[in-house]
mmCIF file of C-alpha atoms in Angstrom:
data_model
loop_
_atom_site.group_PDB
_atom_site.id
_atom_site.type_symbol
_atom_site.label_atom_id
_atom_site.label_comp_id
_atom_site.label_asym_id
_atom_site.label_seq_id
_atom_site.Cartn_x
_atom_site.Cartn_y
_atom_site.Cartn_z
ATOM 1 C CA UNK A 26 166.598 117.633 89.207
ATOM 2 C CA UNK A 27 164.816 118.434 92.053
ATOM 3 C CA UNK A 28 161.778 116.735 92.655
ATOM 4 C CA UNK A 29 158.697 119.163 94.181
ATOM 5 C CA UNK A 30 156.789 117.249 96.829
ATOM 6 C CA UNK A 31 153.456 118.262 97.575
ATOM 7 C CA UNK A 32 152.943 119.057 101.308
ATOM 8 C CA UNK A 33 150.170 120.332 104.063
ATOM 9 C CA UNK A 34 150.403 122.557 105.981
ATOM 10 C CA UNK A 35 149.026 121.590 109.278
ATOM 11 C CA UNK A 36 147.008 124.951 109.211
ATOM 12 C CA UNK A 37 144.677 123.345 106.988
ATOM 13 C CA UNK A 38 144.008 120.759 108.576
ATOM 14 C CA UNK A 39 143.536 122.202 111.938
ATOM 15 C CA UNK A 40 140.760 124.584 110.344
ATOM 16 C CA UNK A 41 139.026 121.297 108.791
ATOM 17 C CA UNK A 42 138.814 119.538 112.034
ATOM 18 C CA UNK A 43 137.399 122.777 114.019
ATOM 19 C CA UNK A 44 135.136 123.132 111.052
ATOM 20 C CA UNK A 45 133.814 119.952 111.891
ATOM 21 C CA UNK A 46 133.818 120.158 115.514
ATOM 22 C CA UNK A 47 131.764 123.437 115.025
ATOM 23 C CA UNK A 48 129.030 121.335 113.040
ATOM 24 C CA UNK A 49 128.772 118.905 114.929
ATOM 25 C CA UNK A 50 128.429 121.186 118.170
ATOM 26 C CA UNK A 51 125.785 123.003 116.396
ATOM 27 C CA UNK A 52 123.696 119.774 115.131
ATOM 28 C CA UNK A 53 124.029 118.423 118.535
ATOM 29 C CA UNK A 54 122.710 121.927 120.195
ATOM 30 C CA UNK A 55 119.912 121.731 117.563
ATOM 31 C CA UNK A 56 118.851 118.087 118.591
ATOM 32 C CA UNK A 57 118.663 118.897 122.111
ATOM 33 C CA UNK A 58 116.654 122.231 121.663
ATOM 34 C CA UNK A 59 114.279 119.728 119.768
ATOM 35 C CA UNK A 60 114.160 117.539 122.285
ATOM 36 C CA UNK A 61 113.627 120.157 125.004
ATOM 37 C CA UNK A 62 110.543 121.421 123.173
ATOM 38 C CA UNK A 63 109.215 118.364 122.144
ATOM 39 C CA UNK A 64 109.277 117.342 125.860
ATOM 40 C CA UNK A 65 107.445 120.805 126.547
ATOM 41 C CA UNK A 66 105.148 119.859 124.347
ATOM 42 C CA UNK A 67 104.498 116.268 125.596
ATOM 43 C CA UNK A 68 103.807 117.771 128.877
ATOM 44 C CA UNK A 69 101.392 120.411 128.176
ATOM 45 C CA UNK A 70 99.405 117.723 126.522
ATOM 46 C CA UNK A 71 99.163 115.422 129.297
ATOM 47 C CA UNK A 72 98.569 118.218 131.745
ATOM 48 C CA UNK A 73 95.612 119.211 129.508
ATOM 49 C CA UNK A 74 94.499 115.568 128.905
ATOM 50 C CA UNK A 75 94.796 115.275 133.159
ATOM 51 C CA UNK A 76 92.202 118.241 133.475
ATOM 52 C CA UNK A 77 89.909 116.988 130.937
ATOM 53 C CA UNK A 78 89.420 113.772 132.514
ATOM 54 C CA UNK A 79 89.347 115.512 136.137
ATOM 55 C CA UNK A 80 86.706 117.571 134.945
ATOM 56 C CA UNK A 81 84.902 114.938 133.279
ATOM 57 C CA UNK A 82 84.633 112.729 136.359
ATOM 58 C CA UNK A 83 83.814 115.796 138.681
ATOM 59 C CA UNK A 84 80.760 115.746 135.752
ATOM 60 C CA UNK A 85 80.475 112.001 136.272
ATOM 61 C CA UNK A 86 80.138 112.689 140.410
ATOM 62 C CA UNK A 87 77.461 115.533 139.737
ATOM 63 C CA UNK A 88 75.549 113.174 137.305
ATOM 64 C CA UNK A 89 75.431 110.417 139.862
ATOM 65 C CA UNK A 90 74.169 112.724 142.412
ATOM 66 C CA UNK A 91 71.407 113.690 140.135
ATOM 67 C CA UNK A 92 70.590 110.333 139.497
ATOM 68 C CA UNK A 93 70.247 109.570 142.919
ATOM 69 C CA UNK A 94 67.875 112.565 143.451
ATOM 70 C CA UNK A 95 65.915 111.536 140.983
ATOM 71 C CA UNK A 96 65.443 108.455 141.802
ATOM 72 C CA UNK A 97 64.409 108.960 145.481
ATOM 73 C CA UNK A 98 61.742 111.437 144.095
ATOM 74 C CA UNK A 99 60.453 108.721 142.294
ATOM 75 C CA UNK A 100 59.923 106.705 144.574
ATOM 76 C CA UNK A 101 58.165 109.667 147.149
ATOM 77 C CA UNK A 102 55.925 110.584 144.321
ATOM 78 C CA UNK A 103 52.691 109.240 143.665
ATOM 79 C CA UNK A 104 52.246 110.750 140.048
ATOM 80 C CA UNK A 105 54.066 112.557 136.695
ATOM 81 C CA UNK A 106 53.276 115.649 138.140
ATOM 82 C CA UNK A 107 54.511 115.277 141.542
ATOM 83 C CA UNK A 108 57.992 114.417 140.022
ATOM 84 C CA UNK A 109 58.183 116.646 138.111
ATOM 85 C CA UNK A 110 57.242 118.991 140.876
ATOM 86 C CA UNK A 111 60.183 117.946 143.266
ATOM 87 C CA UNK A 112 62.695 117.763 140.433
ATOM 88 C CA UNK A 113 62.563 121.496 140.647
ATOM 89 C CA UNK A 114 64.620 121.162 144.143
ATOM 90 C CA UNK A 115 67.827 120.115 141.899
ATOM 91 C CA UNK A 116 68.559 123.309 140.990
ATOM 92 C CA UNK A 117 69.097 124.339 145.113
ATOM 93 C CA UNK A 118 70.846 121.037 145.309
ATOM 94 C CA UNK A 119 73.178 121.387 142.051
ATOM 95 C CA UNK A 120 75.405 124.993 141.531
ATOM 96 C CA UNK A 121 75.530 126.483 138.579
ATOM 97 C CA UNK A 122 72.161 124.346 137.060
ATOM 98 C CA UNK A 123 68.848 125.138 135.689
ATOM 99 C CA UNK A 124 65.703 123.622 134.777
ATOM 100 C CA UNK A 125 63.393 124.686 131.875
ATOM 101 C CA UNK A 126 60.740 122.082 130.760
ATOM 102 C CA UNK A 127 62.387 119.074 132.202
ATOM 103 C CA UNK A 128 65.760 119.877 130.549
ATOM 104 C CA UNK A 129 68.410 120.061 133.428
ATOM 105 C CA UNK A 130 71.579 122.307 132.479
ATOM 106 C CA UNK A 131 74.779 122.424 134.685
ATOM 107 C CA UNK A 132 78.314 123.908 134.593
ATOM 108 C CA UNK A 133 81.439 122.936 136.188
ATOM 109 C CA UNK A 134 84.574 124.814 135.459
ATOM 110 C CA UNK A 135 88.126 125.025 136.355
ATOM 111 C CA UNK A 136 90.879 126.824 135.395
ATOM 112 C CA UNK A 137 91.173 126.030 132.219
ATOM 113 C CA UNK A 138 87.931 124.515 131.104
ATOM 114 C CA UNK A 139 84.500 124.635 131.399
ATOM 115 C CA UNK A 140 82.166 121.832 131.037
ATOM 116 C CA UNK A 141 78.916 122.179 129.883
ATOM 117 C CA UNK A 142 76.020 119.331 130.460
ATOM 118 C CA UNK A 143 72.725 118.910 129.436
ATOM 119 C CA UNK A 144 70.226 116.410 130.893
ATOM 120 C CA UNK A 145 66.428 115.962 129.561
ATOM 121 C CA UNK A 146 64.726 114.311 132.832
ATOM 122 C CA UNK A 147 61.930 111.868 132.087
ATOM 123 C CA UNK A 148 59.317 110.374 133.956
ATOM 124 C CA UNK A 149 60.953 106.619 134.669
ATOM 125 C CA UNK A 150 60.249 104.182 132.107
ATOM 126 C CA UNK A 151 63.468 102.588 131.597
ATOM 127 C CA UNK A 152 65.576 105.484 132.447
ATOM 128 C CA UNK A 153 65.425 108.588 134.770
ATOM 129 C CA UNK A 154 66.947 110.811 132.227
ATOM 130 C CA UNK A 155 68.503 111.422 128.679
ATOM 131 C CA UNK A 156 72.454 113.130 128.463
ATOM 132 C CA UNK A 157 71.275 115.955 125.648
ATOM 133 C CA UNK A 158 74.798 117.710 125.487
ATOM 134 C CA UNK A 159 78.003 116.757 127.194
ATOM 135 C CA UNK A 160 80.394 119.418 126.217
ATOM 136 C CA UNK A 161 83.848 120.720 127.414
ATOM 137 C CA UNK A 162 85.249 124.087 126.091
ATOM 138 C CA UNK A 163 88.104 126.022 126.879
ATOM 139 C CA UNK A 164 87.287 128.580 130.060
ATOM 140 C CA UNK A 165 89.534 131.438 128.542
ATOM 141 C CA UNK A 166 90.795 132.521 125.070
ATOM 142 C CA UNK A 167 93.496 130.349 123.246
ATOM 143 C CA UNK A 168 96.631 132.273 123.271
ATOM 144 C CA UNK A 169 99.256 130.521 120.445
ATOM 145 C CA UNK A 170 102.861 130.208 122.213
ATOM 146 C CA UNK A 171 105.346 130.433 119.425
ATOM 147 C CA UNK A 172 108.265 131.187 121.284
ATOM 148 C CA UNK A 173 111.255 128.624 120.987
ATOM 149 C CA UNK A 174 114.076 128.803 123.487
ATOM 150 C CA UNK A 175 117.599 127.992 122.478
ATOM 151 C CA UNK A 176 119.498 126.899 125.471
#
């Protein structure tokens, strides 16, 4: 008697290891579209963090000018009045800025944002003035980016 022995084809086998070959192509094309928009991602937010903070100091600079104005009125006037008289100037001195009842407002803006201060101004005491608002809003509408490339 013949005995039957149980053999492969090497077909089979050959479609099992491109099977495999194909997943593992496509897991490793998934990572690195992952990794590609993850790294998008990563650098929109520290381009947007970068403006912030330039804006923010630009407000910082303006502030500081301010404060220097305000002090050198001071020190030129001889009453509450007076002061309060020169600190009208500021607005010539400082774009984008108005005063109303000793309440300083001022814009800066770039592309992207716009920030948005508020400064009561007070006869000095202990300080020349009081930071009401300090805000910073996007300039333009926020437009959601869904796309997602795939190599």
């Amino acid at each position: 008697m013949k005995q039957r022995k149980l053999t492969m084809n090497i077909g089979i086998i050959s479609f099992i290891v491109i099977f495999v070959i194909l997943c593992l192509m496509t897991f490793a094309i998934l990572s690195l579209s992952s990794a590609k928009s993850n790294a998008q991602s990563v650098e929109n937010s520290i381009n947007h963090t970068k403006q912030y903070y330039l804006l923010s100091s630009q407000g910082e600079k303006t502030l500081e000018t301010i404060d220097n104005y305000l002090y050198q009125y001071y020190q030129s006037s001889t009453n509450s009045d007076d002061y309060f008289t020169h600190i009208q100037s500021l607005t010539q001195i400082i774009p984008d800025s108005s005063i109303h009842q000793h309440l300083l407002t001022y814009t800066l803006q770039d592309q992207e944002n716009t920030l948005y201060v508020e400064i009561e101004i007070l006869y000095p005491g202990s300080q020349l003035y009081q930071i009401k608002t300090w805000k910073i809003t996007p300039s333009n509408e926020w437009d959601m980016d869904q796309s997602m490339d795939i190599l």
